[in-house]
Coordinates of C-alpha atoms and ligand atoms in Angstrom, one line a residue:
M1 CA 77.5 -83.6 75.0
S2 CA 77.6 -84.2 78.7
D3 CA 78.0 -87.3 81.3
G4 CA 80.4 -89.3 79.5
S5 CA 79.3 -88.6 75.9
S6 CA 82.2 -88.2 72.9
F7 CA 83.3 -84.5 72.8
Y8 CA 85.2 -84.2 69.5
I9 CA 87.2 -80.7 69.0
T10 CA 89.7 -79.3 66.6
T11 CA 91.2 -75.9 65.8
P12 CA 91.5 -75.0 62.2
I13 CA 94.8 -76.9 60.8
F14 CA 97.1 -73.9 60.3
Y15 CA 99.6 -73.3 57.2
V16 CA 103.1 -73.5 57.4
N17 CA 104.0 -71.0 55.8
D18 CA 105.0 -68.4 58.4
V19 CA 105.6 -69.7 62.1
P20 CA 102.8 -68.7 64.4
H21 CA 101.8 -65.8 66.2
I22 CA 99.4 -65.2 69.0
G23 CA 96.0 -65.2 66.9
H24 CA 96.7 -68.9 66.0
A25 CA 97.7 -69.4 69.7
Y26 CA 94.3 -67.5 70.4
T27 CA 92.3 -70.5 68.7
E28 CA 94.7 -72.8 70.6
V29 CA 94.3 -72.2 74.1
A30 CA 89.9 -71.8 73.6
A31 CA 90.2 -75.2 72.2
D32 CA 92.1 -76.4 74.7
V33 CA 90.3 -75.3 77.4
L34 CA 87.4 -76.4 76.0
A35 CA 89.0 -79.7 75.5
R36 CA 90.5 -79.4 79.2
W37 CA 87.3 -79.0 80.7
H38 CA 84.9 -81.9 78.9
R39 CA 88.1 -84.4 79.8
Q40 CA 87.9 -83.3 83.4
A41 CA 83.8 -83.9 83.1
G42 CA 84.3 -87.6 82.3
D43 CA 83.6 -87.0 78.7
D44 CA 85.0 -89.1 76.1
T45 CA 87.2 -86.3 74.7
W46 CA 89.1 -85.8 71.0
F47 CA 91.3 -83.0 70.8
L48 CA 92.8 -82.2 67.5
T49 CA 95.5 -79.6 65.6
G50 CA 97.6 -79.6 63.2
T51 CA 99.3 -78.5 60.2
D52 CA 97.7 -77.6 56.6
E53 CA 101.1 -78.4 53.9
H54 CA 99.7 -78.1 50.4
G55 CA 98.9 -75.9 47.5
Q56 CA 100.3 -72.8 46.6
K57 CA 100.8 -70.8 49.1
I58 CA 103.4 -73.2 50.9
L59 CA 104.9 -74.3 47.5
R60 CA 105.8 -70.6 47.2
T61 CA 106.9 -70.2 50.2
A62 CA 109.3 -73.0 49.8
T63 CA 110.4 -71.9 46.4
A64 CA 111.5 -68.7 47.4
N65 CA 113.4 -70.2 50.3
G66 CA 115.4 -72.6 47.9
V67 CA 113.9 -76.0 49.6
T68 CA 111.2 -78.2 48.2
P69 CA 107.7 -77.8 50.0
K70 CA 108.2 -80.7 52.1
Q71 CA 111.5 -79.5 53.4
W72 CA 109.9 -76.2 54.6
A73 CA 107.2 -77.8 56.2
D74 CA 109.1 -80.1 58.0
K75 CA 110.9 -77.4 59.4
L76 CA 108.5 -75.2 60.1
V77 CA 106.5 -78.2 61.9
A78 CA 109.4 -79.2 64.0
E79 CA 110.7 -75.5 65.1
A80 CA 107.9 -73.3 65.2
W81 CA 104.4 -75.5 65.3
E82 CA 105.1 -78.4 67.5
P83 CA 107.0 -76.0 70.0
L84 CA 103.8 -73.7 70.0
L85 CA 101.6 -76.4 71.6
A86 CA 104.4 -77.0 74.3
T87 CA 104.6 -73.2 74.7
I88 CA 100.9 -72.1 75.6
D89 CA 100.3 -75.8 77.6
I90 CA 98.1 -77.5 74.5
S91 CA 96.6 -80.6 75.4
N92 CA 96.0 -82.0 71.8
D93 CA 95.6 -85.6 71.5
D94 CA 96.5 -85.8 68.4
F95 CA 98.7 -83.8 65.6
I96 CA 97.6 -83.9 62.2
R97 CA 99.8 -83.2 58.9
T98 CA 98.2 -83.3 55.9
T99 CA 101.1 -84.7 54.3
E100 CA 100.9 -87.5 56.2
P101 CA 100.0 -91.0 54.4
R102 CA 96.4 -91.9 57.0
H103 CA 95.2 -88.3 55.2
E104 CA 96.5 -88.5 51.6
K105 CA 95.3 -91.8 51.3
N106 CA 91.8 -91.0 52.8
V107 CA 91.0 -87.8 51.0
Q108 CA 91.7 -89.6 48.0
L109 CA 89.0 -92.1 49.0
F110 CA 86.9 -89.9 50.0
L111 CA 87.6 -88.0 46.5
Q112 CA 87.0 -91.1 45.0
R113 CA 83.5 -92.1 46.8
L114 CA 82.2 -88.5 45.6
Y115 CA 83.2 -88.9 41.9
D116 CA 81.6 -92.5 42.2
A117 CA 77.9 -91.2 43.5
G118 CA 78.2 -88.3 40.5
Y119 CA 78.8 -85.5 42.7
I120 CA 82.5 -84.6 40.3
Y121 CA 82.3 -83.5 36.5
T122 CA 85.2 -81.3 34.8
G123 CA 84.6 -77.9 33.8
E124 CA 86.1 -74.9 32.8
Y125 CA 86.6 -71.8 35.7
E126 CA 87.8 -68.1 35.1
G127 CA 88.2 -65.9 38.7
Y128 CA 90.3 -64.0 40.7
Y129 CA 92.1 -66.0 43.1
C130 CA 93.7 -65.2 46.3
V131 CA 96.8 -67.4 47.4
G132 CA 96.5 -66.0 51.0
C133 CA 93.2 -67.0 51.3
E134 CA 93.6 -70.1 48.8
E135 CA 90.4 -68.9 47.6
Y136 CA 88.6 -67.9 44.6
K137 CA 86.8 -64.7 45.3
Q138 CA 84.0 -62.9 44.5
L139 CA 84.0 -58.8 43.2
S140 CA 82.1 -58.3 46.1
D141 CA 84.8 -59.7 48.8
L142 CA 87.9 -57.1 47.0
V143 CA 88.6 -53.9 48.0
D144 CA 90.2 -51.1 46.3
G145 CA 94.5 -51.2 47.0
T146 CA 96.5 -48.7 49.2
G147 CA 100.2 -48.0 48.7
Q148 CA 102.2 -49.9 46.5
Y149 CA 98.7 -51.7 45.3
E150 CA 97.0 -48.5 44.3
G151 CA 94.7 -48.9 41.4
Q152 CA 94.6 -52.6 42.2
L153 CA 91.7 -54.9 43.4
V154 CA 92.9 -56.5 46.5
C155 CA 91.9 -59.4 49.1
A156 CA 90.0 -57.3 51.9
I157 CA 91.9 -59.9 53.9
H158 CA 95.5 -59.9 53.1
S159 CA 95.1 -56.4 51.1
K160 CA 97.3 -58.2 48.7
P161 CA 96.8 -57.7 44.5
V162 CA 94.5 -61.2 43.5
E163 CA 95.6 -62.7 40.4
L164 CA 93.0 -63.4 37.3
L165 CA 92.9 -67.4 36.8
K166 CA 91.1 -69.5 34.0
E167 CA 91.2 -73.0 34.7
R168 CA 89.9 -76.4 33.5
N169 CA 89.3 -78.2 36.3
Y170 CA 87.2 -80.7 38.2
F171 CA 84.2 -79.2 39.7
F172 CA 82.0 -80.4 43.5
R173 CA 78.4 -79.8 42.8
M174 CA 78.1 -77.8 46.1
S175 CA 75.4 -75.9 44.0
D176 CA 72.8 -79.0 44.8
F177 CA 73.5 -78.9 49.0
A178 CA 72.4 -74.9 48.8
E179 CA 68.2 -76.1 50.4
R180 CA 69.6 -78.6 52.9
L181 CA 72.3 -76.3 54.3
L182 CA 69.6 -73.7 54.6
A183 CA 67.4 -76.0 56.1
L184 CA 70.3 -77.0 58.6
Y185 CA 70.7 -73.6 59.9
E186 CA 67.3 -73.1 60.8
E187 CA 66.7 -76.6 62.1
R188 CA 69.8 -76.2 64.3
P189 CA 70.5 -72.4 65.4
D190 CA 73.5 -73.2 67.1
F191 CA 75.1 -75.0 64.5
V192 CA 77.4 -72.3 63.5
Q193 CA 77.7 -69.5 66.2
P194 CA 77.6 -67.2 67.1
E195 CA 74.8 -65.0 65.9
S196 CA 76.5 -62.5 63.9
V197 CA 78.6 -65.3 61.7
R198 CA 75.7 -67.5 61.2
N199 CA 73.5 -64.4 60.1
E200 CA 76.5 -63.9 57.7
I201 CA 76.3 -67.6 56.4
V202 CA 72.9 -67.7 55.9
S203 CA 72.7 -64.8 53.9
F204 CA 75.6 -65.8 51.8
V205 CA 73.9 -68.9 51.0
R206 CA 70.8 -67.4 50.9
R207 CA 72.2 -66.0 47.4
G208 CA 72.4 -68.7 46.0
L209 CA 75.7 -71.6 45.9
T210 CA 78.5 -72.2 42.9
D211 CA 79.9 -75.7 42.0
L212 CA 83.1 -75.7 43.5
S213 CA 86.3 -75.9 41.7
I214 CA 88.1 -79.1 43.8
S215 CA 91.4 -79.5 41.8
R216 CA 94.7 -77.7 40.1
Q217 CA 96.7 -78.7 37.4
T218 CA 99.1 -75.7 37.0
F219 CA 101.4 -76.5 40.2
D220 CA 101.8 -80.3 41.6
W221 CA 102.2 -79.9 45.6
G222 CA 99.1 -81.4 46.4
I223 CA 97.1 -84.9 47.1
K224 CA 96.6 -86.6 43.3
V225 CA 93.3 -86.7 42.1
P226 CA 92.9 -90.3 42.6
W227 CA 91.3 -91.1 38.6
D228 CA 93.3 -88.4 36.6
E229 CA 96.8 -87.4 38.3
S230 CA 97.5 -84.8 36.0
H231 CA 95.2 -83.2 39.0
V232 CA 96.0 -82.1 42.7
V233 CA 93.5 -81.6 44.9
Y234 CA 92.5 -78.2 45.7
V235 CA 94.1 -77.3 49.1
W236 CA 90.7 -76.5 50.9
F237 CA 89.1 -79.8 49.7
D238 CA 92.1 -81.5 51.3
A239 CA 92.4 -79.6 54.6
L240 CA 88.9 -79.8 55.6
L241 CA 89.3 -83.8 54.8
N242 CA 92.0 -83.3 58.2
Y243 CA 89.0 -83.4 60.6
A244 CA 87.9 -86.9 59.0
T245 CA 90.6 -88.6 58.2
A246 CA 92.4 -87.7 62.0
A247 CA 89.2 -89.3 63.3
G248 CA 89.5 -92.6 61.6
Y249 CA 87.6 -92.1 58.5
G250 CA 89.0 -94.6 56.3
S251 CA 91.4 -96.3 58.3
D252 CA 89.8 -97.3 61.8
D253 CA 85.4 -97.0 61.7
E254 CA 85.1 -97.8 65.0
K255 CA 87.0 -94.9 66.2
F256 CA 85.2 -92.9 63.2
A257 CA 81.9 -93.9 64.7
R258 CA 83.0 -93.2 68.4
L259 CA 84.2 -89.4 67.7
W260 CA 82.3 -88.2 64.8
P261 CA 80.7 -85.6 64.7
A262 CA 83.1 -82.8 65.6
T263 CA 82.9 -79.1 67.5
H264 CA 84.9 -76.6 65.0
I265 CA 86.6 -73.7 66.5
V266 CA 87.9 -71.6 64.1
G267 CA 88.4 -68.1 63.3
K268 CA 85.7 -65.9 61.8
D269 CA 87.9 -65.2 58.8
I270 CA 87.2 -69.4 57.9
A271 CA 83.9 -69.7 58.9
R272 CA 82.7 -70.1 55.6
F273 CA 84.8 -73.0 54.8
H274 CA 83.3 -74.8 57.6
A275 CA 79.6 -74.2 58.0
V276 CA 79.3 -74.2 54.1
I277 CA 81.7 -76.1 51.7
W278 CA 82.4 -78.5 54.6
P279 CA 79.0 -80.0 55.3
A280 CA 78.2 -79.8 51.9
M281 CA 81.1 -82.1 51.2
L282 CA 79.9 -84.6 54.3
L283 CA 76.5 -84.6 52.9
A284 CA 77.8 -85.4 49.8
A285 CA 79.1 -88.4 51.5
G286 CA 76.4 -89.2 53.3
L287 CA 78.2 -88.5 56.6
E288 CA 76.3 -86.7 59.4
V289 CA 77.5 -83.3 59.4
P290 CA 79.6 -81.2 62.3
R291 CA 78.2 -80.8 65.4
Q292 CA 79.1 -77.1 65.7
V293 CA 80.9 -74.6 63.9
Y294 CA 81.9 -71.8 66.1
G295 CA 83.9 -68.8 64.1
H296 CA 85.4 -66.1 66.7
G297 CA 86.9 -63.0 66.6
W298 CA 90.1 -61.4 65.6
L299 CA 93.0 -60.1 67.3
L300 CA 93.0 -56.7 66.3
V301 CA 96.5 -54.5 66.0
G302 CA 95.7 -50.9 64.7
G303 CA 91.9 -52.0 64.2
E304 CA 92.9 -54.7 61.6
K305 CA 93.3 -58.3 61.8
M306 CA 96.9 -59.3 63.1
S307 CA 98.8 -61.2 60.1
K308 CA 102.4 -61.8 59.9
S309 CA 101.5 -61.1 56.0
K310 CA 101.3 -57.7 57.5
L311 CA 103.8 -57.8 60.0
T312 CA 101.6 -57.2 62.2
G313 CA 102.1 -60.6 63.9
I314 CA 103.1 -60.9 67.7
A315 CA 105.1 -64.1 68.4
P316 CA 103.8 -66.1 71.5
E317 CA 107.0 -66.5 73.3
Q318 CA 106.8 -62.7 73.7
I319 CA 104.3 -62.6 76.1
T320 CA 104.9 -66.2 77.9
D321 CA 108.6 -65.1 78.5
T322 CA 107.7 -63.0 80.7
F323 CA 104.1 -63.2 81.9
G324 CA 104.2 -67.5 81.9
S325 CA 101.7 -69.6 79.5
D326 CA 98.8 -69.6 82.3
A327 CA 98.8 -65.9 81.9
F328 CA 98.3 -66.0 78.6
R329 CA 95.8 -68.7 78.5
Y330 CA 93.9 -66.2 81.3
Y331 CA 94.4 -63.1 79.0
F332 CA 93.6 -64.1 75.9
L333 CA 90.1 -65.8 77.1
R334 CA 89.2 -63.7 80.1
A335 CA 89.9 -60.1 78.3
I336 CA 87.8 -60.7 75.1
N337 CA 84.5 -61.9 75.0
F338 CA 84.6 -64.9 73.1
G339 CA 83.0 -64.3 69.3
Q340 CA 83.7 -61.0 69.4
D341 CA 87.2 -59.0 67.4
G342 CA 89.8 -57.8 70.8
S343 CA 92.7 -55.6 70.7
F344 CA 95.8 -57.3 72.7
S345 CA 98.0 -54.7 74.4
W346 CA 100.8 -55.1 76.9
E347 CA 99.6 -52.4 79.1
D348 CA 96.2 -54.1 79.1
L349 CA 97.8 -57.5 79.9
S350 CA 99.7 -56.1 83.1
A351 CA 97.3 -55.0 84.7
R352 CA 94.7 -57.8 84.1
Y353 CA 98.0 -59.8 85.8
Q354 CA 98.8 -58.1 88.6
A355 CA 95.0 -57.1 89.6
E356 CA 93.4 -60.2 88.5
L357 CA 96.2 -63.5 88.8
A358 CA 98.6 -61.9 91.4
N359 CA 96.0 -60.0 93.6
G360 CA 92.8 -61.6 93.0
F361 CA 94.1 -65.3 92.9
G362 CA 97.3 -65.8 94.0
N363 CA 97.2 -63.8 96.7
L364 CA 94.7 -65.5 98.2
A365 CA 95.7 -68.5 97.7
S366 CA 99.2 -67.6 99.6
R367 CA 97.4 -66.1 102.4
V368 CA 95.0 -69.0 103.4
V369 CA 98.1 -71.6 102.6
A370 CA 99.8 -69.6 105.4
M371 CA 97.0 -68.8 107.7
V372 CA 96.7 -72.7 107.8
T373 CA 100.7 -73.0 108.3
R374 CA 100.8 -70.4 110.9
Y375 CA 97.7 -71.0 112.9
F376 CA 97.4 -74.5 112.9
D377 CA 100.9 -75.8 112.0
G378 CA 99.8 -77.0 108.4
A379 CA 97.1 -79.0 109.4
V380 CA 93.6 -78.4 107.6
P381 CA 91.2 -77.6 110.8
A382 CA 87.3 -79.2 110.4
A383 CA 84.5 -76.7 110.4
V384 CA 83.1 -76.7 114.0
E385 CA 79.1 -77.2 114.0
G386 CA 77.6 -74.5 116.0
A387 CA 80.1 -71.9 114.4
V388 CA 78.9 -72.1 110.9
T389 CA 76.8 -68.9 109.8
D390 CA 75.8 -67.8 107.1
A391 CA 78.8 -65.9 105.5
E392 CA 80.1 -69.7 105.2
R393 CA 76.4 -70.9 103.9
R394 CA 76.6 -68.2 101.8
I395 CA 80.1 -69.0 100.1
R396 CA 79.2 -72.7 99.6
E397 CA 76.0 -71.5 97.9
T398 CA 78.5 -69.6 95.3
E399 CA 80.6 -72.1 95.0
R400 CA 77.7 -74.5 93.7
R401 CA 76.3 -71.6 91.6
V402 CA 79.7 -70.5 89.9
T403 CA 80.3 -74.8 88.8
A404 CA 76.9 -75.1 87.3
A405 CA 77.1 -72.0 85.6
A406 CA 80.7 -72.3 84.3
D407 CA 79.7 -75.8 83.1
S408 CA 76.8 -74.1 81.2
A409 CA 78.8 -71.7 79.8
I410 CA 81.2 -74.3 78.7
D411 CA 78.4 -76.1 76.8
R412 CA 77.6 -72.6 75.0
L413 CA 81.2 -72.0 74.2
A414 CA 81.4 -69.1 76.0
V415 CA 84.6 -69.6 77.5
H416 CA 85.0 -65.4 78.9
E417 CA 81.9 -66.4 80.7
A418 CA 83.0 -69.5 82.2
I419 CA 86.0 -67.7 83.7
A420 CA 83.8 -64.1 84.3
R421 CA 81.4 -66.6 86.6
I422 CA 84.6 -68.7 88.4
W423 CA 85.8 -65.2 89.4
E424 CA 82.8 -64.8 91.4
L425 CA 84.2 -67.2 93.7
V426 CA 87.9 -65.3 93.6
D427 CA 86.2 -62.1 94.4
E428 CA 83.5 -63.4 96.9
L429 CA 86.4 -65.4 98.8
N430 CA 88.2 -62.8 99.4
G431 CA 85.7 -60.5 100.6
Y432 CA 85.1 -63.5 103.0
I433 CA 88.2 -63.0 104.2
T434 CA 88.4 -59.5 104.5
E435 CA 85.5 -59.1 106.3
Q436 CA 86.2 -62.2 108.6
E437 CA 89.4 -61.6 109.4
P438 CA 90.9 -64.5 111.0
W439 CA 94.3 -62.9 111.6
A440 CA 92.2 -61.2 114.0
L441 CA 90.3 -64.6 115.5
A442 CA 93.4 -66.2 115.8
K443 CA 94.6 -63.5 118.6
D444 CA 91.3 -64.4 120.8
P445 CA 91.0 -68.3 122.4
A446 CA 87.5 -67.6 122.7
Q447 CA 87.0 -67.5 119.0
A448 CA 89.0 -71.1 118.0
A449 CA 85.7 -72.9 116.6
R450 CA 85.2 -69.5 114.1
L451 CA 89.4 -69.3 113.6
A452 CA 89.1 -73.5 112.5
T453 CA 85.8 -72.9 110.6
V454 CA 86.8 -69.5 108.7
L455 CA 90.1 -71.2 107.4
N456 CA 88.5 -74.5 106.6
T457 CA 86.0 -72.8 104.7
A458 CA 88.4 -71.0 102.8
V459 CA 90.4 -74.0 101.5
R460 CA 87.8 -75.2 99.9
G461 CA 87.2 -72.8 98.2
I462 CA 90.4 -72.4 97.1
G463 CA 90.1 -76.2 96.2
T464 CA 87.4 -75.5 94.4
L465 CA 89.0 -72.6 92.5
A466 CA 91.9 -75.0 91.6
V467 CA 89.9 -77.6 90.1
L468 CA 87.3 -74.9 88.2
L469 CA 90.4 -73.3 86.8
S470 CA 92.9 -76.3 86.0
P471 CA 91.4 -76.0 82.3
V472 CA 92.3 -72.6 82.1
V473 CA 95.6 -72.3 84.2
P474 CA 96.7 -75.6 84.3
E475 CA 100.1 -74.8 85.8
A476 CA 99.1 -72.6 88.8
A477 CA 95.8 -74.7 89.5
A478 CA 98.5 -78.2 89.9
K479 CA 100.7 -76.3 92.5
L480 CA 97.8 -75.0 94.4
W481 CA 96.4 -78.5 94.5
T482 CA 99.6 -79.6 95.1
A483 CA 99.8 -77.7 98.3
L484 CA 96.5 -78.1 99.9
G485 CA 97.5 -81.7 99.8
G486 CA 94.3 -82.7 97.5
A487 CA 94.3 -86.3 96.3
G488 CA 95.6 -87.5 92.5
T489 CA 96.1 -84.7 90.2
V490 CA 94.0 -81.4 89.7
Q491 CA 93.1 -82.7 86.3
Q492 CA 91.6 -85.7 87.6
Q493 CA 88.9 -84.3 89.9
P494 CA 85.4 -84.0 88.6
I495 CA 84.6 -80.7 87.3
R496 CA 81.2 -80.9 87.2
S497 CA 80.9 -81.6 91.0
A498 CA 84.3 -79.0 91.9
W499 CA 82.2 -77.7 95.0
E500 CA 82.1 -81.1 96.6
W501 CA 85.5 -80.7 97.8
E502 CA 86.1 -81.1 101.4
G503 CA 89.9 -80.1 101.8
G504 CA 93.1 -82.5 102.0
A505 CA 94.5 -83.4 105.8
R506 CA 97.8 -81.1 105.4
V507 CA 98.7 -77.9 103.0
E508 CA 102.2 -77.6 102.0
P509 CA 104.1 -74.3 101.4
L510 CA 102.6 -72.6 98.2
E511 CA 105.5 -70.2 96.3
A512 CA 103.5 -66.9 94.3
L513 CA 101.6 -68.9 91.3
F514 CA 101.8 -65.4 90.2
P515 CA 105.1 -63.7 90.8
R516 CA 105.5 -59.8 90.8
I517 CA 107.0 -59.0 87.5
E518 CA 109.0 -55.8 86.6
V519 CA 107.6 -54.9 83.3
E520 CA 109.3 -53.0 80.8
A521 CA 108.1 -50.4 78.6
T522 CA 107.7 -53.3 76.3
A523 CA 106.3 -52.3 72.2
Ligands
ME8_1 O1 93.0 -70.6 57.4 N1 93.0 -63.1 65.4 O2 95.6 -71.3 58.2 P1 96.0 -69.9 59.1 C1 92.3 -64.4 65.7 N2 95.2 -73.5 57.1 N3 92.6 -65.6 65.3 C2 93.5 -65.6 64.4 C3 94.3 -64.5 63.6 C4 93.9 -62.9 64.3 N4 93.9 -62.1 64.0 N5 95.2 -64.6 62.5 C5 94.9 -65.8 62.6 C6 94.2 -71.3 57.4 N6 93.9 -66.7 63.6 C7 93.8 -72.8 56.7 C8 92.9 -73.2 57.9 S1 91.4 -75.6 58.2 C9 90.6 -76.9 57.7 C10 92.0 -74.8 57.2 C11 93.7 -68.0 63.8 O3 97.4 -70.5 59.1 C12 92.3 -68.4 63.7 O4 91.6 -69.5 63.9 O5 95.5 -68.8 58.0 C13 92.1 -68.2 61.7 O6 90.8 -69.0 61.8 C14 93.2 -69.3 61.6 O7 94.3 -68.8 62.5 C15 93.3 -69.3 60.2 O8 95.1 -69.6 60.1

């Protein structure tokens, strides 16, 4: 997946029943960092996100608000979901809405192909349906309700009662694919990640697969089944296909061939849809299964998954208004091991902002630029041969090492690890400046060669950091790059050889990258 080959990455398409919270933003920033990294590495990168607009959940919300589901979706997309992308600086290449003709038409095409190939039949189903999940649940997925739902069975994710439905629908012969899926998980151990999610998926499929009800007759907010317009397509079957329809399935074969297959970043709540149903659908259609499905952990509040339905959602702007988008992106990807659950706290956010971004990275950059300005009138000094010591050689070695280590972590989708590796250079450069004391060297004319060498090393070091951190903190990296007099934009700098940057001619004044924030005791 490196060296100019294609890297197609997706987020889930989010339900427009409500506005985004920081859980949705978390998935977006994780996928965005991966996309930006690959783009900067020169890979043919395509990053897709979008919205999931059909189904009962949206229909009910719209009806409760006295508008049509399309009106509701249009409003939420324009007022909440598209603005989210600007709020957290997302670099998506495309945004798909499932109500667009390019999607609807090709969902029908896909379904018709499965029908013609004999994978669809008519059947009857009775089961417990969770509208929050838009999914039939097994009894093992349900728990006893508490509070107002005492005595009822509720969905373990939404804590709301399920509905007993009995329907005559079209079914997809998903059970035919159990063996092939198990072989896939076996042959490609990294197909589903992380390990904990993989294990859960494997044991789920080992218990055997049932066929999947893929149409609904009791409401009409959905894509019509092409051979029987009294049915609409089941919302998940419709939604999963966004990854293919947006990539040109049915409309642009060349684009589809170039991009497919994709890496899907999703929350672990919907890993089963992506790692079981979706590859089964693709196998039935004779298409390649995804490159990878990564089910990341949950942001927790009070030990439970943060969610709007439980009124625990925090709006991303609550954080970015105070700390900025870079800090949002950095915090969630650094503080939480990607793949594990994590709790958000204002205290932790502000402590990391101050210690790591403001003092660790921001201050390092400001001091180096200020010293070049003061001691060399802004002209970046060259290192002087003969004045280079082991300390400089160690910094060069660290630059080289962390560049390679971060790239390898990104390849494994270990975003937190990539940032931690890059931070080793932040820490080492800070230690280097403390030890070398350029302010002391500046006082002694006999140390001119050492001063030039130390500041040259420091400039190259923070330039390397700007290039490596650009996918994570794009605004700060761009400001720093400009101040360092780097050529072009920081995003154009080849990330896999970040350490090779040799410094520009002059530095320009640099405003504080992460200004001091007086935080009130929020929430
Ligand atoms: O499931 N922590 O949409 P959705 C971390 N439309 N991530 C969270 C989170 C939390 N507390 N809460 C939500 C759907 N997410 C379907 C997807 S894809 C073909 C269709 C993130 O709006 C996480 O990525 O309920 C999760 O999988 C997704 O939002 C669910 O978004």
